[in-house]
PDB file of C-alpha atoms in Angstrom:
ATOM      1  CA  UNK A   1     128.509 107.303 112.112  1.00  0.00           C
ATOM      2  CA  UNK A   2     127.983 104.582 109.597  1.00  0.00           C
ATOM      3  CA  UNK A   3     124.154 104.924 108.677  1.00  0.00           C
ATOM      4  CA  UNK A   4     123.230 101.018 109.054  1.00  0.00           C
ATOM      5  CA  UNK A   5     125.274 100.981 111.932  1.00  0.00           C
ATOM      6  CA  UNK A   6     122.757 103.976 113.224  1.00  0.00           C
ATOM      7  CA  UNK A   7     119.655 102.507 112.189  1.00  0.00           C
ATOM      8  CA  UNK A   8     120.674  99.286 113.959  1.00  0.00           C
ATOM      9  CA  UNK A   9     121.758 100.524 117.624  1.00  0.00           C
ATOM     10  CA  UNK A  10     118.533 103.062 117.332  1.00  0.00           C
ATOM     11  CA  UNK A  11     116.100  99.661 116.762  1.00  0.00           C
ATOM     12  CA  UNK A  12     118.081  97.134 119.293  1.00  0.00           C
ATOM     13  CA  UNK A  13     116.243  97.662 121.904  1.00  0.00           C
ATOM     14  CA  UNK A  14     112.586  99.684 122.151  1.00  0.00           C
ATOM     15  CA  UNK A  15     109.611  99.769 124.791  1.00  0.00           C
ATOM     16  CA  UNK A  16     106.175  98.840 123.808  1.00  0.00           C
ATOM     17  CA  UNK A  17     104.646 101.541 121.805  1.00  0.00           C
ATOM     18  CA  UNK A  18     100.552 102.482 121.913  1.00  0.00           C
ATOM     19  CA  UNK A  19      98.396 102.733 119.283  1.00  0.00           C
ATOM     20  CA  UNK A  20      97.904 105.849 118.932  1.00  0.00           C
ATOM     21  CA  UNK A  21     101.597 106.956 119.371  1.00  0.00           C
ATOM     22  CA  UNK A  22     102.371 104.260 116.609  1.00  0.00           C
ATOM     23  CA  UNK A  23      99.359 106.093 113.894  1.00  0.00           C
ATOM     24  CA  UNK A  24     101.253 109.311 114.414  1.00  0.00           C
ATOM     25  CA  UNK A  25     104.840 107.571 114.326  1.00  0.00           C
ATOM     26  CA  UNK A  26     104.081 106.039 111.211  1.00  0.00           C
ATOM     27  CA  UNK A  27     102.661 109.221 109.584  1.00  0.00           C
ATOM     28  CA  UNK A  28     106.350 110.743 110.553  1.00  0.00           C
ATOM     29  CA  UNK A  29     107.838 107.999 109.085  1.00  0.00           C
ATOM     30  CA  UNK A  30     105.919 108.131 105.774  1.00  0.00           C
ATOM     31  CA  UNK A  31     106.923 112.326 105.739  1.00  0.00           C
ATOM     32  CA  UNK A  32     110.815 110.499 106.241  1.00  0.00           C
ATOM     33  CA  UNK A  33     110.490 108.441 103.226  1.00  0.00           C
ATOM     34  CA  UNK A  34     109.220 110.736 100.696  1.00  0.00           C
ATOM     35  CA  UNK A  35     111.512 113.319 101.975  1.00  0.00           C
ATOM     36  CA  UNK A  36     114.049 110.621 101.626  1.00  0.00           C
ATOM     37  CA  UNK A  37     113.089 109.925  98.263  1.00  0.00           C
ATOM     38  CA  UNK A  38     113.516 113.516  96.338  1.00  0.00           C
ATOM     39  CA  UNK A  39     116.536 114.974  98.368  1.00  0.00           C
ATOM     40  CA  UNK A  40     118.770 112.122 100.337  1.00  0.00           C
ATOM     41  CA  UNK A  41     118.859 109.112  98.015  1.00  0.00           C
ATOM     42  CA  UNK A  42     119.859 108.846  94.487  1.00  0.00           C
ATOM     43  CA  UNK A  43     120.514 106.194  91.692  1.00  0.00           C
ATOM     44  CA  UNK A  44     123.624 107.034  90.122  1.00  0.00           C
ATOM     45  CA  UNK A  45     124.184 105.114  86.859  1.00  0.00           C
ATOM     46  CA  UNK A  46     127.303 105.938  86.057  1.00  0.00           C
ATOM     47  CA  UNK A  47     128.711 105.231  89.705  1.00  0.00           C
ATOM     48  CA  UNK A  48     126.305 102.499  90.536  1.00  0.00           C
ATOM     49  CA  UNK A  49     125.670 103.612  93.617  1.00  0.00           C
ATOM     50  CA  UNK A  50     123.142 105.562  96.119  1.00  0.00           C
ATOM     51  CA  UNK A  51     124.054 108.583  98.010  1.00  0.00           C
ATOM     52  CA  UNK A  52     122.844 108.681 101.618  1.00  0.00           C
ATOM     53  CA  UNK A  53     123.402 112.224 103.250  1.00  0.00           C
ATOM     54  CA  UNK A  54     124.306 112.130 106.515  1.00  0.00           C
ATOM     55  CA  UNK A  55     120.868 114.284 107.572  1.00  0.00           C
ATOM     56  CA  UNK A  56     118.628 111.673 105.591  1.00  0.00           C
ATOM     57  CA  UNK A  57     120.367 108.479 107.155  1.00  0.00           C
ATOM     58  CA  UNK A  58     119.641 110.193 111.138  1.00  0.00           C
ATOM     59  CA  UNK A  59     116.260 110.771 109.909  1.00  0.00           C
ATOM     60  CA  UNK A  60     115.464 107.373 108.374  1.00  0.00           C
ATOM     61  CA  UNK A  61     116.914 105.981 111.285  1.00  0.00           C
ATOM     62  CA  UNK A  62     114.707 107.680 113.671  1.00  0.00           C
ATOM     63  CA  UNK A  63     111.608 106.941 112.125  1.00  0.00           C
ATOM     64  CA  UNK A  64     112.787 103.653 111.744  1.00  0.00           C
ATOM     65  CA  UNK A  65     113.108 103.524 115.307  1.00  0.00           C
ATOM     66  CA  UNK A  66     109.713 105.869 116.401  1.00  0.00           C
ATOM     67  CA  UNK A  67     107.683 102.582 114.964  1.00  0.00           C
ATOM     68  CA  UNK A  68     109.520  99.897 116.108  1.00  0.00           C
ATOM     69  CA  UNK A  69     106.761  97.618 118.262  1.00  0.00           C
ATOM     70  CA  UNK A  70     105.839  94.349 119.475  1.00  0.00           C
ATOM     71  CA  UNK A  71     102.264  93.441 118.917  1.00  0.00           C
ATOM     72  CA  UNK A  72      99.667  92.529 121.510  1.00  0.00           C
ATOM     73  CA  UNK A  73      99.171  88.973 122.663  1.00  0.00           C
ATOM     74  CA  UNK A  74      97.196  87.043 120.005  1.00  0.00           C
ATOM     75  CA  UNK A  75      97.305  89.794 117.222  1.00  0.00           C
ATOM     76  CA  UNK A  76      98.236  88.339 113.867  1.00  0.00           C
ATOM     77  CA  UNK A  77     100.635  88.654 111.845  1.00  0.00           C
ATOM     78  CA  UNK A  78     102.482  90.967 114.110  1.00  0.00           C
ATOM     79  CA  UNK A  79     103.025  94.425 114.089  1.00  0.00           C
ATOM     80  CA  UNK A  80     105.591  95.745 111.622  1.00  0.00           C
ATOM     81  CA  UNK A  81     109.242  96.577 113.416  1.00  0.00           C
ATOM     82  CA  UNK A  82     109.521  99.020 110.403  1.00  0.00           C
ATOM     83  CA  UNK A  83     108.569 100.624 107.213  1.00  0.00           C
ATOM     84  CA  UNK A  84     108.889  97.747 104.623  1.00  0.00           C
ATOM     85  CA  UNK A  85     110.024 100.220 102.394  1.00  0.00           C
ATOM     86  CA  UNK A  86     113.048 101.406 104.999  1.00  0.00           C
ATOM     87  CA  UNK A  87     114.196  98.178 105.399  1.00  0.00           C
ATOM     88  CA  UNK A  88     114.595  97.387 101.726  1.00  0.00           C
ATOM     89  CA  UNK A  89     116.267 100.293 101.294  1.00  0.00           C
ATOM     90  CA  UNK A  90     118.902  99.788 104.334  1.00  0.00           C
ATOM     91  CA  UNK A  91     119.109  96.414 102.910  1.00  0.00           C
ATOM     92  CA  UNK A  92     120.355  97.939  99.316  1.00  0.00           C
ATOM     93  CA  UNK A  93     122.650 100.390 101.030  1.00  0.00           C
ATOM     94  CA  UNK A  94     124.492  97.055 102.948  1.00  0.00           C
ATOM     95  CA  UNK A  95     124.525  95.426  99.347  1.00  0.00           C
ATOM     96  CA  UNK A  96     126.639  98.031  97.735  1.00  0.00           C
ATOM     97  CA  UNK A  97     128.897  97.596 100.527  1.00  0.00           C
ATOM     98  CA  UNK A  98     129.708  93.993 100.136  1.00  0.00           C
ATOM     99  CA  UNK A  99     132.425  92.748  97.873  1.00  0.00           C
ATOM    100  CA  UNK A 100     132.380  92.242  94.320  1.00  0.00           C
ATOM    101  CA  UNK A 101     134.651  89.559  92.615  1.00  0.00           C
ATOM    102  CA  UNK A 102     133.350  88.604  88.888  1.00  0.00           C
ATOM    103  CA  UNK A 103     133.210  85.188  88.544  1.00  0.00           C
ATOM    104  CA  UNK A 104     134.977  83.714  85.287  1.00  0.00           C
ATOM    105  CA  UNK A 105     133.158  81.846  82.643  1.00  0.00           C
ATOM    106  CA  UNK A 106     134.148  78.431  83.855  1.00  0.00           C
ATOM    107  CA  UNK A 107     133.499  78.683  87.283  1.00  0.00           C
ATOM    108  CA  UNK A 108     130.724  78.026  89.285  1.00  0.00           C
ATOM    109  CA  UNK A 109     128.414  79.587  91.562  1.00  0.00           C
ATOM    110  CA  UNK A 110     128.123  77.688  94.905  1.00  0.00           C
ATOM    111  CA  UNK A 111     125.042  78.258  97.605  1.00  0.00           C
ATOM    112  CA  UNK A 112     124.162  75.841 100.252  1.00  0.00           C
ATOM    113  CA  UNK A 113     120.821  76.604 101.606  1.00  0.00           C
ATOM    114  CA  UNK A 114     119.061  74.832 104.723  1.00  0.00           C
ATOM    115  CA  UNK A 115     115.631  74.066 104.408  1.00  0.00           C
ATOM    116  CA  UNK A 116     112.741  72.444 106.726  1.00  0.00           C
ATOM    117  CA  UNK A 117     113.257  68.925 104.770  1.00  0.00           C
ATOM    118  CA  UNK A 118     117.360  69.391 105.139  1.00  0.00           C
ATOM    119  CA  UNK A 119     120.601  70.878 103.416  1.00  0.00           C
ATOM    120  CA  UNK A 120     120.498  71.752  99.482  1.00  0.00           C
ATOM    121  CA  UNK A 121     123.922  72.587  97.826  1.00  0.00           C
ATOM    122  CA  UNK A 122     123.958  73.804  94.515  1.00  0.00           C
ATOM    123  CA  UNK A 123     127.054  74.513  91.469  1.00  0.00           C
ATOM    124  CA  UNK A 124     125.517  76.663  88.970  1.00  0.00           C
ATOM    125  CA  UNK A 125     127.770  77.258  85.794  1.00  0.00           C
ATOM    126  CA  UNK A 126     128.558  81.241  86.089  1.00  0.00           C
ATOM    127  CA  UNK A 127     127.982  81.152  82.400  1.00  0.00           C
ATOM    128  CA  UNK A 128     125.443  78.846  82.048  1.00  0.00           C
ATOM    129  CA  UNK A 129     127.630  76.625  79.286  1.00  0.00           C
ATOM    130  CA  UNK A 130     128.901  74.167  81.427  1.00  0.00           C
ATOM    131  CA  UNK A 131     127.323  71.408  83.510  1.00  0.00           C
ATOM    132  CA  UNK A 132     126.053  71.935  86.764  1.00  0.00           C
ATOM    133  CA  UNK A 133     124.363  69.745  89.690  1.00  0.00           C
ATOM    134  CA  UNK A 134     122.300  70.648  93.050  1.00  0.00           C
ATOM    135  CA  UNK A 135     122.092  68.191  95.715  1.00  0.00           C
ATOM    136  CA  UNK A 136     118.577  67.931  97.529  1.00  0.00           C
ATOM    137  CA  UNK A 137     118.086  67.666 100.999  1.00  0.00           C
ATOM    138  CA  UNK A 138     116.657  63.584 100.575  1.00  0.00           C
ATOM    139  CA  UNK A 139     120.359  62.775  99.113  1.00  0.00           C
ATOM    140  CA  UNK A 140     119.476  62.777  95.417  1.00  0.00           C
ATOM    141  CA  UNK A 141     121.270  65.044  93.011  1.00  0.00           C
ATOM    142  CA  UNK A 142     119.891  66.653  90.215  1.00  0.00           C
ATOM    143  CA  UNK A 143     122.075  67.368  86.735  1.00  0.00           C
ATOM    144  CA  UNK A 144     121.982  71.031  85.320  1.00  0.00           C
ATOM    145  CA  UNK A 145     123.055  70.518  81.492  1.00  0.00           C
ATOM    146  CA  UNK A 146     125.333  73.556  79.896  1.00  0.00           C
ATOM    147  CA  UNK A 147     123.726  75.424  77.225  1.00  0.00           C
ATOM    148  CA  UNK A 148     126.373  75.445  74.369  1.00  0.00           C
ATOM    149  CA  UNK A 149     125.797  76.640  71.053  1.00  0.00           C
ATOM    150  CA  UNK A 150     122.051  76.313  71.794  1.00  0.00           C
ATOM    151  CA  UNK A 151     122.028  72.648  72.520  1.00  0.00           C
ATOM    152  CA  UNK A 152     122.442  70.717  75.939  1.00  0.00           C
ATOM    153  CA  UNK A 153     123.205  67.560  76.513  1.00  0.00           C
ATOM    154  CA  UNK A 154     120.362  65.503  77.363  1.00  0.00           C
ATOM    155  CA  UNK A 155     120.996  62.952  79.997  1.00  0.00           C
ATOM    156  CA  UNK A 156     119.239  59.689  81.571  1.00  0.00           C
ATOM    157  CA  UNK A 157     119.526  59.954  85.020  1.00  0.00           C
ATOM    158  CA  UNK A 158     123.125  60.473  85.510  1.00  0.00           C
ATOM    159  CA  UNK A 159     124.023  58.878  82.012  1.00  0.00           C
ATOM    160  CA  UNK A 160     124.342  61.316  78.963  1.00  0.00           C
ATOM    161  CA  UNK A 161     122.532  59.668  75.789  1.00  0.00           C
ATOM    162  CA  UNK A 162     125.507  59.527  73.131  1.00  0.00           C
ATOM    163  CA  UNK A 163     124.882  62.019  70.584  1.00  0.00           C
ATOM    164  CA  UNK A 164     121.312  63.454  71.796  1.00  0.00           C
ATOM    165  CA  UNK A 165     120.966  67.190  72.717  1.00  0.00           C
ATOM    166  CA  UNK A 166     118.091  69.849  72.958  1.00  0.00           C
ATOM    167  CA  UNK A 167     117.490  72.972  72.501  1.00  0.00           C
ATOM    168  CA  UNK A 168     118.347  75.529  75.481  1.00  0.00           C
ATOM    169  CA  UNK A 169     118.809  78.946  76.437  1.00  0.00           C
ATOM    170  CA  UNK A 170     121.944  79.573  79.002  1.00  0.00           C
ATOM    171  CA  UNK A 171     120.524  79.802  82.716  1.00  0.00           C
ATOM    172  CA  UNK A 172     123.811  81.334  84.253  1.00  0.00           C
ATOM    173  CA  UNK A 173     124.257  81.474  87.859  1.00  0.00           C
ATOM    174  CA  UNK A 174     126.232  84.966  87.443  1.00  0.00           C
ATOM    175  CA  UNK A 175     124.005  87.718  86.402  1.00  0.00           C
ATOM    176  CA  UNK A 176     125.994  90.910  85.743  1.00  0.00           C
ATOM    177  CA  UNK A 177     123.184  91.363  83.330  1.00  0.00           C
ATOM    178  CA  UNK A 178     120.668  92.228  85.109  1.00  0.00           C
ATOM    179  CA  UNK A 179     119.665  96.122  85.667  1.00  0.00           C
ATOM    180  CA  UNK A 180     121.494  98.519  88.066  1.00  0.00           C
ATOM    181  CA  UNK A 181     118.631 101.054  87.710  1.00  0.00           C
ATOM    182  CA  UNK A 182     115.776 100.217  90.465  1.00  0.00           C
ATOM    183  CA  UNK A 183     113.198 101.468  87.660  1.00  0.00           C
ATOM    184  CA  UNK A 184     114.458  99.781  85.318  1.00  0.00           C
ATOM    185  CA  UNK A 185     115.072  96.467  87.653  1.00  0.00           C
ATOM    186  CA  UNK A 186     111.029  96.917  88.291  1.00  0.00           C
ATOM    187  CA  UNK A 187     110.254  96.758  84.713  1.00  0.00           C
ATOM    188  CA  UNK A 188     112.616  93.815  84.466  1.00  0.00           C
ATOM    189  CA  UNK A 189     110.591  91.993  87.193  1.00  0.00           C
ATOM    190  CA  UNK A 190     107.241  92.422  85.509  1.00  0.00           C
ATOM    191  CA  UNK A 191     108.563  91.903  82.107  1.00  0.00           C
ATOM    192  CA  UNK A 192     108.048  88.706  79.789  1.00  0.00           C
ATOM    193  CA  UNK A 193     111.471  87.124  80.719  1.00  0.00           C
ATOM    194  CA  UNK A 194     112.788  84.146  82.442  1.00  0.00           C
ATOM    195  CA  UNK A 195     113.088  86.431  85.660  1.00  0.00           C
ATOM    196  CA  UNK A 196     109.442  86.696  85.399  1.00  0.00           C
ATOM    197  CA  UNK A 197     107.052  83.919  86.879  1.00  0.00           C
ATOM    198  CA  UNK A 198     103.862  85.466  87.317  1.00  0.00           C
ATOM    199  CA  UNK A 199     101.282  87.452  85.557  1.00  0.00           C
ATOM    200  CA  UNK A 200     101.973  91.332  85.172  1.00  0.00           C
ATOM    201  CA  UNK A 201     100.663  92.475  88.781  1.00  0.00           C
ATOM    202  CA  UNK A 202     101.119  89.647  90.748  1.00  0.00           C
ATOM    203  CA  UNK A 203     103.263  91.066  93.226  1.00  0.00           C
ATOM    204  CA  UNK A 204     103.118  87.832  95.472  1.00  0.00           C
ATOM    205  CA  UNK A 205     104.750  85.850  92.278  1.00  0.00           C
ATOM    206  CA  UNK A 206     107.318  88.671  92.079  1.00  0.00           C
ATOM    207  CA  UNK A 207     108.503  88.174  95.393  1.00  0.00           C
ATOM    208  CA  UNK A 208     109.343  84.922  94.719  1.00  0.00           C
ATOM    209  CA  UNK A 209     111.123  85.564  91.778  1.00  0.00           C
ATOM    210  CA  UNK A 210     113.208  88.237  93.785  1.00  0.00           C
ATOM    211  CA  UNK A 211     113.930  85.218  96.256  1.00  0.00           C
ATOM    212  CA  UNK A 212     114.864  83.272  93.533  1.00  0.00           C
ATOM    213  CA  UNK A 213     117.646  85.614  92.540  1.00  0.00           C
ATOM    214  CA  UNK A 214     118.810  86.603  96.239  1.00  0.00           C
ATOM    215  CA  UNK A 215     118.702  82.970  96.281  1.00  0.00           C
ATOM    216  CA  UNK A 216     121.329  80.749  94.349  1.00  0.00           C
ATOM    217  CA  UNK A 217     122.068  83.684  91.752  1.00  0.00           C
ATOM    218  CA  UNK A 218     125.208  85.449  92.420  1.00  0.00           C
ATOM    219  CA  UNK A 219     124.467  89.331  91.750  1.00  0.00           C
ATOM    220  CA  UNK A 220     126.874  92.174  91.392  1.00  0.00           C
ATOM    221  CA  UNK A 221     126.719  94.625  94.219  1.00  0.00           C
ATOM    222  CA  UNK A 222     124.810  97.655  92.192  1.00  0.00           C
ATOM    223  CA  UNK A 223     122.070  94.755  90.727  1.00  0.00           C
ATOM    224  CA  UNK A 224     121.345  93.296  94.016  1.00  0.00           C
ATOM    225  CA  UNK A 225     121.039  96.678  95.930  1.00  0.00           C
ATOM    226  CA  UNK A 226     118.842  97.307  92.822  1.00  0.00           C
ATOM    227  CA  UNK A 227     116.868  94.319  93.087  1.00  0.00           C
ATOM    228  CA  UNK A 228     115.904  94.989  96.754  1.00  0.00           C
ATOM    229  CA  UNK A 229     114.838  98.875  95.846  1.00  0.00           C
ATOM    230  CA  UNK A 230     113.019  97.585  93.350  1.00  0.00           C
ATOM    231  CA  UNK A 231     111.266  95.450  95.152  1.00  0.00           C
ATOM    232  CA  UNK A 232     110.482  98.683  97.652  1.00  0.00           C
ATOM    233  CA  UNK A 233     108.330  99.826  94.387  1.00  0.00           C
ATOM    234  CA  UNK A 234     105.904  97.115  95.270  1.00  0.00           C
ATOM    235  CA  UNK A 235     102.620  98.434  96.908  1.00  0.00           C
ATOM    236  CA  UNK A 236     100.806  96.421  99.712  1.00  0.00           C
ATOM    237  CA  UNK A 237     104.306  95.085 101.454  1.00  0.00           C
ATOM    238  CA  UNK A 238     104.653  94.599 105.292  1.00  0.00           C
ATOM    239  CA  UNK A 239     107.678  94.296 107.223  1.00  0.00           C
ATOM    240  CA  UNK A 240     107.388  91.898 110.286  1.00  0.00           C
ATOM    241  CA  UNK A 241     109.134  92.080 113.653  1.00  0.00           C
ATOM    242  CA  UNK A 242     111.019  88.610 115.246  1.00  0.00           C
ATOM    243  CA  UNK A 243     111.136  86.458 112.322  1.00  0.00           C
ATOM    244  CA  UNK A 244     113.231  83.655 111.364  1.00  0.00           C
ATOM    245  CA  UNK A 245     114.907  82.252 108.426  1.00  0.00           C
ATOM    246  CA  UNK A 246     114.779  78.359 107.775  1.00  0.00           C
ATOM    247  CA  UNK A 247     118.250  78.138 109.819  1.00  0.00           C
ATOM    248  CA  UNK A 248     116.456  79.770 112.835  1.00  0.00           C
ATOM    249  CA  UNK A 249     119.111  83.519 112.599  1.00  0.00           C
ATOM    250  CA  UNK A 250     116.695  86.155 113.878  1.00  0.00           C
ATOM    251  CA  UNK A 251     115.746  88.575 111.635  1.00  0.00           C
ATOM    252  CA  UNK A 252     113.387  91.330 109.629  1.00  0.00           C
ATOM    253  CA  UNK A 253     110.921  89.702 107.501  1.00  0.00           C
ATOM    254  CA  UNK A 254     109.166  91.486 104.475  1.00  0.00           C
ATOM    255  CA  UNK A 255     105.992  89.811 102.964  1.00  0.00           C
ATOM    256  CA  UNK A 256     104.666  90.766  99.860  1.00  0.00           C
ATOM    257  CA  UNK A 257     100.668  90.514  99.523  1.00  0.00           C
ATOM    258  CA  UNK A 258      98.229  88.270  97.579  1.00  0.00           C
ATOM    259  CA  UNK A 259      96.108  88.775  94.814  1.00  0.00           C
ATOM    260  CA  UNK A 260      92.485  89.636  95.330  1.00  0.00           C
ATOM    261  CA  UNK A 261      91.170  86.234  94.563  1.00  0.00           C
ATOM    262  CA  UNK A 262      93.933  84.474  96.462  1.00  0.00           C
ATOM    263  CA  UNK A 263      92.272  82.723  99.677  1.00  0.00           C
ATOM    264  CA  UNK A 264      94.366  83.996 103.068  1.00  0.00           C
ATOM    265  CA  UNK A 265      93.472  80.451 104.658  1.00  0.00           C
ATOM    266  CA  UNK A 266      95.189  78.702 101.734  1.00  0.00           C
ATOM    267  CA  UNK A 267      97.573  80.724 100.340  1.00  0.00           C
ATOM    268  CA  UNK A 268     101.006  82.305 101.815  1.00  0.00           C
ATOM    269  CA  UNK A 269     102.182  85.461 101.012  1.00  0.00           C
ATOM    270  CA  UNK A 270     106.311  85.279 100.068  1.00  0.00           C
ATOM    271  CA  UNK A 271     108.835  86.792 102.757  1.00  0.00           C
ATOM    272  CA  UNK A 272     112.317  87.800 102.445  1.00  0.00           C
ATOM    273  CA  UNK A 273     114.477  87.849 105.923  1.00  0.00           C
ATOM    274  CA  UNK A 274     117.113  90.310 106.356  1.00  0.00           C
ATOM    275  CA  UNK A 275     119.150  90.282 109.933  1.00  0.00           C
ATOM    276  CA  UNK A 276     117.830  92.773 111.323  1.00  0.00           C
ATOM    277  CA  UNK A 277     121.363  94.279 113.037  1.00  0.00           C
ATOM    278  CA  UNK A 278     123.403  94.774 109.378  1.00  0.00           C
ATOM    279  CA  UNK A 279     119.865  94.512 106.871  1.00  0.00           C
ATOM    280  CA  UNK A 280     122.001  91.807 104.795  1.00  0.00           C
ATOM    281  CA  UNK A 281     119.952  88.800 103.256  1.00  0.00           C
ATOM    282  CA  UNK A 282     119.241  85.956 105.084  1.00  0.00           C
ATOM    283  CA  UNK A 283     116.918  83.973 102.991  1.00  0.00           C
ATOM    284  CA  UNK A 284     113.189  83.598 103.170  1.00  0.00           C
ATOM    285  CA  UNK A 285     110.713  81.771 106.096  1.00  0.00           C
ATOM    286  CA  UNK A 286     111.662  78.061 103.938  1.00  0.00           C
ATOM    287  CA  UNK A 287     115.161  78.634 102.917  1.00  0.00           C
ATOM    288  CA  UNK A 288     118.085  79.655 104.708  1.00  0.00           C
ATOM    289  CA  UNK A 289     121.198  80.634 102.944  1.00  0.00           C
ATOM    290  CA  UNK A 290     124.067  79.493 104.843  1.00  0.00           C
ATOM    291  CA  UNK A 291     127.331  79.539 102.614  1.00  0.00           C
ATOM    292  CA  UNK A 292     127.492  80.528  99.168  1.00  0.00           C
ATOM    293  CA  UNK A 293     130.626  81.716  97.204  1.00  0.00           C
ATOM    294  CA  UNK A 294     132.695  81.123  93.583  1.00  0.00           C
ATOM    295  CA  UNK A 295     134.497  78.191  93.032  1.00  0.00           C
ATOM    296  CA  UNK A 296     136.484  76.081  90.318  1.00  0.00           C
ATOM    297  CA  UNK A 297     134.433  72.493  90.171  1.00  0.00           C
ATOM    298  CA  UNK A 298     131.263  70.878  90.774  1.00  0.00           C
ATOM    299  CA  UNK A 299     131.917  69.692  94.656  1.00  0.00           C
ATOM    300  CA  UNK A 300     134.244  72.099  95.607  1.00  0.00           C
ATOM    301  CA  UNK A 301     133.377  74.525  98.416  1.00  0.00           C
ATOM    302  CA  UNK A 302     134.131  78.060  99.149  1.00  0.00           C
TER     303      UNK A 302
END
């Protein structure tokens, strides 16, 4: 049996589970994952992919499945459906099982994502050298200038000023570039790039940088199943039962925690949403991504 498929039917539907039985199911759980981690799952560089053995997929899907709760009345946040750390995983296994198709240089990368204020649609150059544009929910639409030759064109509202250009680095909405390696994806992450938003340790900024790439970026297979294991690397992460993305799909959320000096009561930690029947990306608790695909032109539509 297919192991998502597995892990899926075994969490559908689960009675209430004590406290006490959930301490000891989340100590087998723990005992799962690191067994998980030295015998049944493996980076492969040079096939870009990981190896689930039939044992370890039974057994991660078990666990999954001896934690899955609902909290008490009140409690918040609530209770964790699974290990965050599970679910990432499952969620990089159903990546390397999607289709890959390698955008060419002059097309563009096409995501429409609903959000609480309304629909965003965006055509990012797969290169980065041609122009782009993102529509925002309140009707306005916002230019994304080509980097060519490092110049872009610099524009005035819609209007290109004749002859005036800046400096740029290409932005390109196709990122075979990125790692395949989860270590290496990690490093990546907390590394002094554009990828990289936050100060070294701030897992919180991280997370939004991940949702940032899940986002409007369009990833090969072996990065994106490498982005999500990396982000399994991140200590302090919760996974939480009977969320929903911004277009209201049911799901798996995983939040990633705050700094020390952040204030609970003001800040919000960042959550990724994966449907929590296939583990494939949904979007985060503000942005829902609906449609997204390769096309030809700015306006077309996959």
């Amino acid at each position: 049996m297919d192991e998502l498929q597995l892990i899926a039917e075994r969490t559908g539907s689960v009675p209430l589970a004590e406290s006490d039985a959930l301490g000891a199911a989340r100590a087998r759980l723990m005992a799962e994952i690191a067994a998980t981690e030295t015998e049944n799952v493996a980076p492969l560089k040079n096939r870009r992919r990981w190896v689930w053995t039939g044992v370890g997929a039974a057994g991660l899907a078990a666990a999954i499945t001896a934690v899955v709760a609902l909290a008490p009345a009140g409690m918040e946040p609530p209770t964790a459906a699974a290990d965050p750390v599970a679910v990432l995983r499952a969620a990089a296994a159903a990546a390397l099982k999607t289709p890959d198709k390698s955008p060419k240089p002059g097309q563009f990368v096409y995501t429409k994502t609903e959000q609480p204020d309304g629909v965003r649609e965006s055509w990012l150059s797969a290169d980065g050298t041609h122009d782009g544009l993102i529509k925002m929910p309140d009707g306005s639409a916002d230019l994304v200038p080509g980097c060519r030759n490092g110049r872009a064109q610099v524009y005035k509202g819609a209007e290109p000023l004749k002859g005036v250009t800046e400096p740029c680095t290409p932005r390109p909405g196709y990122r075979p570039d990125l790692p395949t390696d989860v270590d290496a994806m990690f490093a990546h992450l907390n590394g002094d790039n554009a990828d990289h938003s936050g100060e070294k340790g701030d897992y919180n900024a991280m997370g939004k940088d991940v949702l940032a790439l899940a986002n409007e970026t369009y990833l090969p297979a072996a990065v994106r199943a490498a982005l999500y294991g990396a982000a399994a690397k991140v200590p302090g992460l919760r996974a939480v039962d009977h969320v929903k993305d911004a277009a209201g799909r049911p799901g798996v959320g995983i939040t990633w925690p705050l700094r020390p000096e952040d204030d609970p009561k003001v800040a919000k930690p960042t959550m990724i949403v994966f449907a929590a029947d296939t583990f494939l990306y949904l979007g985060g608790n503000g942005t829902a991504v609906t449609a997204s695909g390769v096309v030809d032109a700015v306006g077309q539509r996959p």
